[in-house]
Amino acid sequence: MNWFEVKIMTETQALDILCAMLTDLGVKGFITQDKESFQEFLENKQGQWDYIDEDLMGLANCDTSLIFYLPDDAQGAEQMLAVKNLLEQLKHAEHAEIFGSLEMSCDSVKEDDWANNWKQYFKPLPIGEKLLIKPSWEEISEADKNNRIILEIDPASSFGTGQHHTTRLCLELAETVLQKNDKILDLGCGSGILSIGAILLGAESAVAVDIVENSVRTAIENANKNHIPENKYFAYCGDICQDNALCETIGSDYDLICANIVADVLIAMSGLFKKFLKPKGYLIVSGIIAERANEVLSVLEENGFSEIKMHEKSGWVAVLLQVN
């Protein structure tokens, strides 16, 4: 298998935080280059050192960066979009200055070049029993449709093409519980694929929320691509954990919440989910690496939910729960 080498420019104080966040996106294994850490190593090294390699000494003046590898396939490309989305969030977060520039490069390919090349990895994809995800730039024949409902998606720089296991698991679980006229809340909507898919599967309306403005714009554009009426699809930018006015705008009495995010954010939101749902409403959470599934489930159960089923694929977990 071929790999992408991804490099993110950052600051010393952000290295551990950034590694933890990327781990929750499924990134495994990091190389750090940091002159402060190297200086600490020189000052505290043990034993007698007569010689240090010239290349290693180059770390004394390097810029701080984080390097990791993603597979050169559709899953890796989808993860790349998730990483880009995370960096965009961090650039606009409180105390964003601690993270530095967060400039990202892929191999010898700059981010601008990547933006023009990543589409090659995404092809039409059947999901569940009813949907066929179609990238907006792809053409498909009537035979390829195979009587499936077409969900046309252009993720731009937002997460959500259907290729990543977390998205697919969410849509497959949603298909098992969706009823005609259901009202859907999509938290961390990214491209809008989950809420748009829910409407195409029969839901009456959907509200999509993301903390990144570009994701909100992309979700609305994708809803338009799928001919969803404006009075059935609403998208808002904001953080429900911090913005009470946004929570009031979102309202309540939803039949289903989809939250494909990461473990820490799901835990932070856990006390709010029940307030948005109808009695016996459903919650689908995903974006969870398998190692943290029990941690997330335990918190959700403490907040009034019971697990109905859990699906796992290649180290990723999605769970369907219901209000007690």
C-alpha positions as a Markdown table, in Angstrom:
| # | Residue | x | y | z |
|---|---|---|---|---|
| 1 | Met | 0.0 | 0.0 | 0.0 |
| 2 | Asn | 1.2 | 3.6 | -0.7 |
| 3 | Trp | 0.9 | 6.3 | 1.9 |
| 4 | Phe | 0.5 | 10.1 | 2.1 |
| 5 | Glu | 3.0 | 11.8 | 4.3 |
| 6 | Val | 1.2 | 14.7 | 6.0 |
| 7 | Lys | 3.0 | 17.5 | 7.8 |
| 8 | Ile | 1.4 | 20.1 | 10.0 |
| 9 | Met | 3.2 | 23.2 | 11.2 |
| 10 | Thr | 2.4 | 24.0 | 14.8 |
| 11 | Glu | 3.9 | 25.1 | 18.2 |
| 12 | Thr | 5.6 | 23.2 | 21.0 |
| 13 | Gln | 2.8 | 23.7 | 23.5 |
| 14 | Ala | 0.2 | 22.3 | 21.0 |
| 15 | Leu | 1.9 | 19.0 | 20.1 |
| 16 | Asp | 0.3 | 16.8 | 22.7 |
| 17 | Ile | -3.2 | 18.3 | 22.2 |
| 18 | Leu | -2.9 | 18.0 | 18.4 |
| 19 | Cys | -1.7 | 14.4 | 18.6 |
| 20 | Ala | -4.7 | 13.5 | 20.9 |
| 21 | Met | -7.2 | 15.1 | 18.5 |
| 22 | Leu | -5.7 | 13.4 | 15.5 |
| 23 | Thr | -5.7 | 10.1 | 17.3 |
| 24 | Asp | -9.5 | 10.4 | 17.6 |
| 25 | Leu | -9.6 | 10.8 | 13.8 |
| 26 | Gly | -7.9 | 7.4 | 13.5 |
| 27 | Val | -4.4 | 8.7 | 12.9 |
| 28 | Lys | -1.9 | 6.3 | 14.4 |
| 29 | Gly | 1.8 | 7.1 | 14.9 |
| 30 | Phe | 3.4 | 10.5 | 14.8 |
| 31 | Ile | 6.8 | 12.0 | 14.2 |
| 32 | Thr | 7.5 | 15.3 | 15.9 |
| 33 | Gln | 10.2 | 17.8 | 15.0 |
| 34 | Asp | 10.6 | 20.4 | 17.7 |
| 35 | Lys | 13.7 | 22.5 | 18.6 |
| 36 | Glu | 12.6 | 23.0 | 22.2 |
| 37 | Ser | 12.2 | 19.2 | 22.8 |
| 38 | Phe | 15.6 | 18.7 | 21.1 |
| 39 | Gln | 17.2 | 21.3 | 23.3 |
| 40 | Glu | 15.8 | 19.6 | 26.4 |
| 41 | Phe | 17.2 | 16.3 | 25.2 |
| 42 | Leu | 20.7 | 17.9 | 24.8 |
| 43 | Glu | 20.6 | 19.4 | 28.3 |
| 44 | Asn | 19.3 | 16.2 | 30.0 |
| 45 | Lys | 21.0 | 13.4 | 27.9 |
| 46 | Gln | 22.5 | 10.7 | 30.0 |
| 47 | Gly | 25.9 | 9.1 | 29.4 |
| 48 | Gln | 28.9 | 10.2 | 27.4 |
| 49 | Trp | 28.2 | 11.5 | 23.9 |
| 50 | Asp | 31.2 | 12.3 | 21.8 |
| 51 | Tyr | 29.3 | 12.8 | 18.5 |
| 52 | Ile | 25.8 | 13.6 | 17.4 |
| 53 | Asp | 24.8 | 13.1 | 13.8 |
| 54 | Glu | 24.7 | 16.3 | 11.8 |
| 55 | Asp | 21.2 | 15.6 | 10.5 |
| 56 | Leu | 20.0 | 15.1 | 14.1 |
| 57 | Met | 21.7 | 18.4 | 15.1 |
| 58 | Gly | 19.5 | 20.1 | 12.5 |
| 59 | Leu | 16.6 | 19.7 | 14.9 |
| 60 | Ala | 18.2 | 22.4 | 17.0 |
| 61 | Asn | 16.9 | 25.0 | 14.6 |
| 62 | Cys | 13.9 | 23.3 | 13.0 |
| 63 | Asp | 10.3 | 24.7 | 12.9 |
| 64 | Thr | 7.9 | 22.7 | 15.1 |
| 65 | Ser | 5.9 | 20.2 | 13.1 |
| 66 | Leu | 3.9 | 17.0 | 13.3 |
| 67 | Ile | 4.2 | 14.3 | 10.7 |
| 68 | Phe | 2.0 | 11.3 | 10.2 |
| 69 | Tyr | 1.0 | 8.9 | 7.4 |
| 70 | Leu | -2.4 | 8.2 | 5.8 |
| 71 | Pro | -3.1 | 5.4 | 3.3 |
| 72 | Asp | -3.3 | 6.4 | -0.3 |
| 73 | Asp | -6.9 | 5.3 | -0.9 |
| 74 | Ala | -10.4 | 6.5 | -0.4 |
| 75 | Gln | -10.3 | 6.0 | 3.4 |
| 76 | Gly | -7.1 | 8.0 | 3.6 |
| 77 | Ala | -8.5 | 10.7 | 1.5 |
| 78 | Glu | -11.6 | 10.9 | 3.6 |
| 79 | Gln | -9.4 | 11.1 | 6.7 |
| 80 | Met | -7.5 | 13.9 | 5.1 |
| 81 | Leu | -10.7 | 15.9 | 4.7 |
| 82 | Ala | -11.4 | 15.2 | 8.4 |
| 83 | Val | -7.9 | 16.5 | 9.3 |
| 84 | Lys | -8.5 | 19.6 | 7.2 |
| 85 | Asn | -11.8 | 20.2 | 8.9 |
| 86 | Leu | -10.2 | 19.9 | 12.3 |
| 87 | Leu | -7.5 | 22.4 | 11.4 |
| 88 | Glu | -10.1 | 24.8 | 10.2 |
| 89 | Gln | -11.9 | 24.5 | 13.5 |
| 90 | Leu | -8.7 | 25.1 | 15.5 |
| 91 | Lys | -7.8 | 28.2 | 13.5 |
| 92 | His | -11.1 | 29.8 | 14.6 |
| 93 | Ala | -11.1 | 28.4 | 18.1 |
| 94 | Glu | -10.5 | 30.3 | 21.3 |
| 95 | His | -6.8 | 30.6 | 22.0 |
| 96 | Ala | -6.1 | 29.6 | 18.4 |
| 97 | Glu | -2.7 | 31.2 | 18.7 |
| 98 | Ile | -1.3 | 28.3 | 20.7 |
| 99 | Phe | -1.5 | 26.1 | 17.6 |
| 100 | Gly | 0.6 | 28.2 | 15.4 |
| 101 | Ser | 0.0 | 28.4 | 11.6 |
| 102 | Leu | -1.4 | 24.9 | 11.2 |
| 103 | Glu | -0.2 | 25.0 | 7.6 |
| 104 | Met | -0.6 | 21.5 | 6.2 |
| 105 | Ser | 1.3 | 19.9 | 3.3 |
| 106 | Cys | 0.9 | 16.4 | 1.9 |
| 107 | Asp | 4.1 | 14.7 | 0.7 |
| 108 | Ser | 5.6 | 17.3 | -1.6 |
| 109 | Val | 2.1 | 18.3 | -2.6 |
| 110 | Lys | 0.9 | 21.6 | -1.2 |
| 111 | Glu | -2.6 | 22.0 | 0.2 |
| 112 | Asp | -3.7 | 24.0 | -2.8 |
| 113 | Asp | -2.7 | 21.1 | -5.1 |
| 114 | Trp | -4.4 | 18.6 | -2.9 |
| 115 | Ala | -7.6 | 20.5 | -3.2 |
| 116 | Asn | -7.5 | 19.9 | -7.0 |
| 117 | Asn | -6.5 | 16.2 | -6.8 |
| 118 | Trp | -8.5 | 14.5 | -4.1 |
| 119 | Lys | -11.6 | 13.9 | -6.1 |
| 120 | Gln | -10.0 | 10.9 | -7.9 |
| 121 | Tyr | -10.5 | 8.8 | -4.7 |
| 122 | Phe | -14.3 | 9.1 | -4.5 |
| 123 | Lys | -16.5 | 7.0 | -6.7 |
| 124 | Pro | -20.3 | 6.1 | -6.6 |
| 125 | Leu | -21.0 | 3.9 | -3.6 |
| 126 | Pro | -24.0 | 1.9 | -2.5 |
| 127 | Ile | -24.8 | 2.2 | 1.2 |
| 128 | Gly | -27.4 | 0.1 | 3.1 |
| 129 | Glu | -30.3 | -1.2 | 1.1 |
| 130 | Lys | -31.5 | 2.0 | -0.5 |
| 131 | Leu | -28.9 | 4.7 | -1.1 |
| 132 | Leu | -26.3 | 5.3 | -3.8 |
| 133 | Ile | -23.9 | 8.0 | -2.9 |
| 134 | Lys | -22.8 | 9.9 | -6.1 |
| 135 | Pro | -20.0 | 12.4 | -6.1 |
| 136 | Ser | -21.4 | 15.4 | -8.0 |
| 137 | Trp | -18.6 | 15.2 | -10.6 |
| 138 | Glu | -19.3 | 11.5 | -11.4 |
| 139 | Glu | -21.7 | 10.2 | -14.0 |
| 140 | Ile | -23.7 | 7.0 | -13.5 |
| 141 | Ser | -25.9 | 5.0 | -15.8 |
| 142 | Glu | -29.4 | 3.9 | -15.2 |
| 143 | Ala | -28.2 | 0.3 | -14.8 |
| 144 | Asp | -25.7 | 1.4 | -12.1 |
| 145 | Lys | -28.5 | 3.1 | -10.2 |
| 146 | Asn | -30.1 | -0.3 | -9.6 |
| 147 | Asn | -33.3 | 1.2 | -8.3 |
| 148 | Arg | -31.4 | 3.0 | -5.5 |
| 149 | Ile | -32.1 | 6.5 | -4.3 |
| 150 | Ile | -29.3 | 8.8 | -5.5 |
| 151 | Leu | -27.6 | 11.1 | -2.9 |
| 152 | Glu | -25.4 | 13.5 | -4.8 |
| 153 | Ile | -22.6 | 15.0 | -2.7 |
| 154 | Asp | -19.8 | 17.4 | -3.1 |
| 155 | Pro | -18.0 | 17.6 | 0.2 |
| 156 | Ala | -15.7 | 20.6 | -0.8 |
| 157 | Ser | -13.3 | 20.7 | 2.2 |
| 158 | Ser | -15.9 | 19.2 | 4.6 |
| 159 | Phe | -15.9 | 15.6 | 6.0 |
| 160 | Gly | -18.6 | 13.3 | 4.5 |
| 161 | Thr | -18.4 | 11.5 | 1.2 |
| 162 | Gly | -19.7 | 8.2 | 2.4 |
| 163 | Gln | -16.4 | 6.5 | 1.8 |
| 164 | His | -15.4 | 6.6 | 5.5 |
| 165 | His | -16.7 | 3.8 | 7.7 |
| 166 | Thr | -18.1 | 6.3 | 10.3 |
| 167 | Thr | -20.4 | 7.9 | 7.7 |
| 168 | Arg | -21.4 | 4.6 | 6.1 |
| 169 | Leu | -22.2 | 3.0 | 9.5 |
| 170 | Cys | -24.4 | 6.0 | 10.5 |
| 171 | Leu | -26.4 | 5.8 | 7.3 |
| 172 | Glu | -26.9 | 2.1 | 7.6 |
| 173 | Leu | -28.1 | 2.5 | 11.2 |
| 174 | Ala | -30.4 | 5.4 | 10.3 |
| 175 | Glu | -32.0 | 3.4 | 7.5 |
| 176 | Thr | -33.2 | 0.8 | 10.1 |
| 177 | Val | -35.1 | 3.3 | 12.3 |
| 178 | Leu | -36.2 | 6.2 | 10.0 |
| 179 | Gln | -39.9 | 6.7 | 9.6 |
| 180 | Lys | -41.9 | 8.8 | 7.2 |
| 181 | Asn | -42.3 | 12.4 | 8.5 |
| 182 | Asp | -39.4 | 12.1 | 11.0 |
| 183 | Lys | -37.6 | 15.2 | 12.1 |
| 184 | Ile | -33.8 | 14.9 | 12.1 |
| 185 | Leu | -31.0 | 16.8 | 13.8 |
| 186 | Asp | -27.5 | 16.4 | 12.3 |
| 187 | Leu | -24.8 | 17.6 | 14.8 |
| 188 | Gly | -21.4 | 18.1 | 13.3 |
| 189 | Cys | -22.9 | 17.9 | 9.8 |
| 190 | Gly | -19.8 | 18.3 | 7.7 |
| 191 | Ser | -21.0 | 17.9 | 4.1 |
| 192 | Gly | -24.6 | 17.3 | 5.2 |
| 193 | Ile | -24.6 | 13.8 | 4.0 |
| 194 | Leu | -26.4 | 12.3 | 7.0 |
| 195 | Ser | -29.2 | 14.7 | 7.2 |
| 196 | Ile | -29.7 | 14.9 | 3.4 |
| 197 | Gly | -29.6 | 11.1 | 3.3 |
| 198 | Ala | -32.3 | 10.9 | 6.0 |
| 199 | Ile | -34.6 | 13.2 | 4.0 |
| 200 | Leu | -34.1 | 11.1 | 0.9 |
| 201 | Leu | -35.0 | 8.0 | 2.9 |
| 202 | Gly | -38.3 | 9.6 | 4.0 |
| 203 | Ala | -37.7 | 12.1 | 6.8 |
| 204 | Glu | -39.8 | 15.2 | 6.7 |
| 205 | Ser | -37.2 | 17.8 | 7.7 |
| 206 | Ala | -33.7 | 18.2 | 9.0 |
| 207 | Val | -31.6 | 20.7 | 10.9 |
| 208 | Ala | -27.9 | 20.6 | 10.4 |
| 209 | Val | -25.3 | 22.2 | 12.7 |
| 210 | Asp | -21.5 | 22.6 | 12.5 |
| 211 | Ile | -19.0 | 24.9 | 14.1 |
| 212 | Val | -17.3 | 25.5 | 10.7 |
| 213 | Glu | -19.0 | 28.0 | 8.5 |
| 214 | Asn | -17.7 | 26.3 | 5.3 |
| 215 | Ser | -19.4 | 23.1 | 6.4 |
| 216 | Val | -22.7 | 24.8 | 6.9 |
| 217 | Arg | -22.5 | 26.4 | 3.4 |
| 218 | Thr | -21.5 | 23.1 | 1.9 |
| 219 | Ala | -24.4 | 21.3 | 3.6 |
| 220 | Ile | -26.9 | 23.8 | 2.2 |
| 221 | Glu | -25.4 | 23.6 | -1.3 |
| 222 | Asn | -25.6 | 19.8 | -1.2 |
| 223 | Ala | -29.3 | 19.9 | 0.0 |
| 224 | Asn | -30.0 | 22.1 | -3.1 |
| 225 | Lys | -28.2 | 19.6 | -5.3 |
| 226 | Asn | -30.6 | 16.9 | -4.1 |
| 227 | His | -33.6 | 19.1 | -4.7 |
| 228 | Ile | -34.6 | 19.4 | -1.0 |
| 229 | Pro | -37.0 | 22.3 | -0.5 |
| 230 | Glu | -35.7 | 25.2 | 1.6 |
| 231 | Asn | -38.5 | 24.8 | 4.1 |
| 232 | Lys | -37.3 | 21.3 | 4.9 |
| 233 | Tyr | -33.6 | 21.8 | 5.4 |
| 234 | Phe | -32.0 | 24.3 | 7.8 |
| 235 | Ala | -28.3 | 24.7 | 8.7 |
| 236 | Tyr | -26.7 | 26.7 | 11.4 |
| 237 | Cys | -23.1 | 27.5 | 12.4 |
| 238 | Gly | -22.2 | 27.4 | 16.1 |
| 239 | Asp | -21.3 | 25.3 | 19.2 |
| 240 | Ile | -24.3 | 23.8 | 21.0 |
| 241 | Cys | -22.1 | 23.3 | 24.1 |
| 242 | Gln | -21.5 | 27.1 | 24.4 |
| 243 | Asp | -24.4 | 28.8 | 22.6 |
| 244 | Asn | -27.7 | 28.7 | 24.5 |
| 245 | Ala | -29.3 | 30.9 | 21.8 |
| 246 | Leu | -28.4 | 28.4 | 19.2 |
| 247 | Cys | -29.9 | 25.6 | 21.2 |
| 248 | Glu | -33.1 | 27.6 | 21.5 |
| 249 | Thr | -33.1 | 28.1 | 17.7 |
| 250 | Ile | -32.6 | 24.4 | 17.1 |
| 251 | Gly | -35.6 | 23.5 | 19.3 |
| 252 | Ser | -36.7 | 20.0 | 20.4 |
| 253 | Asp | -39.0 | 17.1 | 19.6 |
| 254 | Tyr | -36.6 | 15.5 | 17.1 |
| 255 | Asp | -37.1 | 11.8 | 16.2 |
| 256 | Leu | -33.5 | 11.1 | 15.5 |
| 257 | Ile | -30.1 | 12.8 | 16.2 |
| 258 | Cys | -27.1 | 11.8 | 14.1 |
| 259 | Ala | -23.7 | 12.9 | 15.6 |
| 260 | Asn | -20.7 | 11.7 | 13.6 |
| 261 | Ile | -18.0 | 13.6 | 15.4 |
| 262 | Val | -15.2 | 12.4 | 17.8 |
| 263 | Ala | -15.3 | 10.8 | 21.3 |
| 264 | Asp | -14.5 | 13.9 | 23.3 |
| 265 | Val | -17.1 | 16.1 | 21.6 |
| 266 | Leu | -19.7 | 13.4 | 21.9 |
| 267 | Ile | -19.0 | 13.2 | 25.6 |
| 268 | Ala | -19.2 | 17.0 | 25.9 |
| 269 | Met | -22.6 | 17.0 | 24.2 |
| 270 | Ser | -23.9 | 14.0 | 26.1 |
| 271 | Gly | -26.0 | 16.0 | 28.5 |
| 272 | Leu | -27.8 | 17.9 | 25.7 |
| 273 | Phe | -28.9 | 15.1 | 23.4 |
| 274 | Lys | -31.9 | 14.1 | 25.4 |
| 275 | Lys | -33.2 | 17.7 | 25.5 |
| 276 | Phe | -33.5 | 17.8 | 21.7 |
| 277 | Leu | -35.3 | 14.4 | 21.3 |
| 278 | Lys | -38.8 | 13.2 | 21.7 |
| 279 | Pro | -39.6 | 10.6 | 24.3 |
| 280 | Lys | -38.2 | 7.3 | 23.0 |
| 281 | Gly | -36.3 | 9.2 | 20.3 |
| 282 | Tyr | -33.2 | 7.7 | 18.7 |
| 283 | Leu | -29.6 | 8.8 | 18.8 |
| 284 | Ile | -26.8 | 7.6 | 16.5 |
| 285 | Val | -23.3 | 8.4 | 17.5 |
| 286 | Ser | -20.2 | 7.7 | 15.4 |
| 287 | Gly | -16.7 | 8.9 | 14.7 |
| 288 | Ile | -15.6 | 6.8 | 17.6 |
| 289 | Ile | -12.4 | 4.8 | 17.5 |
| 290 | Ala | -13.0 | 1.3 | 19.0 |
| 291 | Glu | -10.7 | 1.9 | 22.0 |
| 292 | Arg | -13.0 | 4.7 | 23.2 |
| 293 | Ala | -16.4 | 3.1 | 22.5 |
| 294 | Asn | -17.1 | 1.9 | 26.1 |
| 295 | Glu | -16.1 | 5.3 | 27.5 |
| 296 | Val | -18.6 | 7.1 | 25.2 |
| 297 | Leu | -21.4 | 4.5 | 25.8 |
| 298 | Ser | -20.9 | 4.8 | 29.6 |
| 299 | Val | -21.5 | 8.5 | 29.6 |
| 300 | Leu | -24.5 | 8.3 | 27.3 |
| 301 | Glu | -26.1 | 5.7 | 29.5 |
| 302 | Glu | -25.5 | 8.0 | 32.5 |
| 303 | Asn | -27.4 | 10.7 | 30.5 |
| 304 | Gly | -30.6 | 8.6 | 29.9 |
| 305 | Phe | -29.9 | 6.4 | 26.8 |
| 306 | Ser | -29.9 | 2.7 | 26.2 |
| 307 | Glu | -27.9 | 1.0 | 23.5 |
| 308 | Ile | -29.9 | -0.8 | 20.8 |
| 309 | Lys | -27.1 | -1.9 | 18.5 |
| 310 | Met | -23.4 | -1.3 | 17.9 |
| 311 | His | -21.7 | -1.7 | 14.5 |
| 312 | Glu | -17.9 | -1.8 | 14.1 |
| 313 | Lys | -15.8 | -1.7 | 11.0 |
| 314 | Ser | -12.0 | -1.5 | 10.7 |
| 315 | Gly | -11.6 | 0.0 | 14.2 |
| 316 | Trp | -14.5 | 2.5 | 13.9 |
| 317 | Val | -17.7 | 2.3 | 15.9 |
| 318 | Ala | -21.2 | 3.6 | 15.5 |
| 319 | Val | -24.0 | 3.1 | 18.0 |
| 320 | Leu | -27.7 | 3.3 | 17.8 |
| 321 | Leu | -29.3 | 4.3 | 21.2 |
| 322 | Gln | -32.8 | 5.3 | 22.4 |
| 323 | Val | -34.0 | 7.6 | 25.1 |
| 324 | Asn | -35.0 | 5.6 | 28.2 |
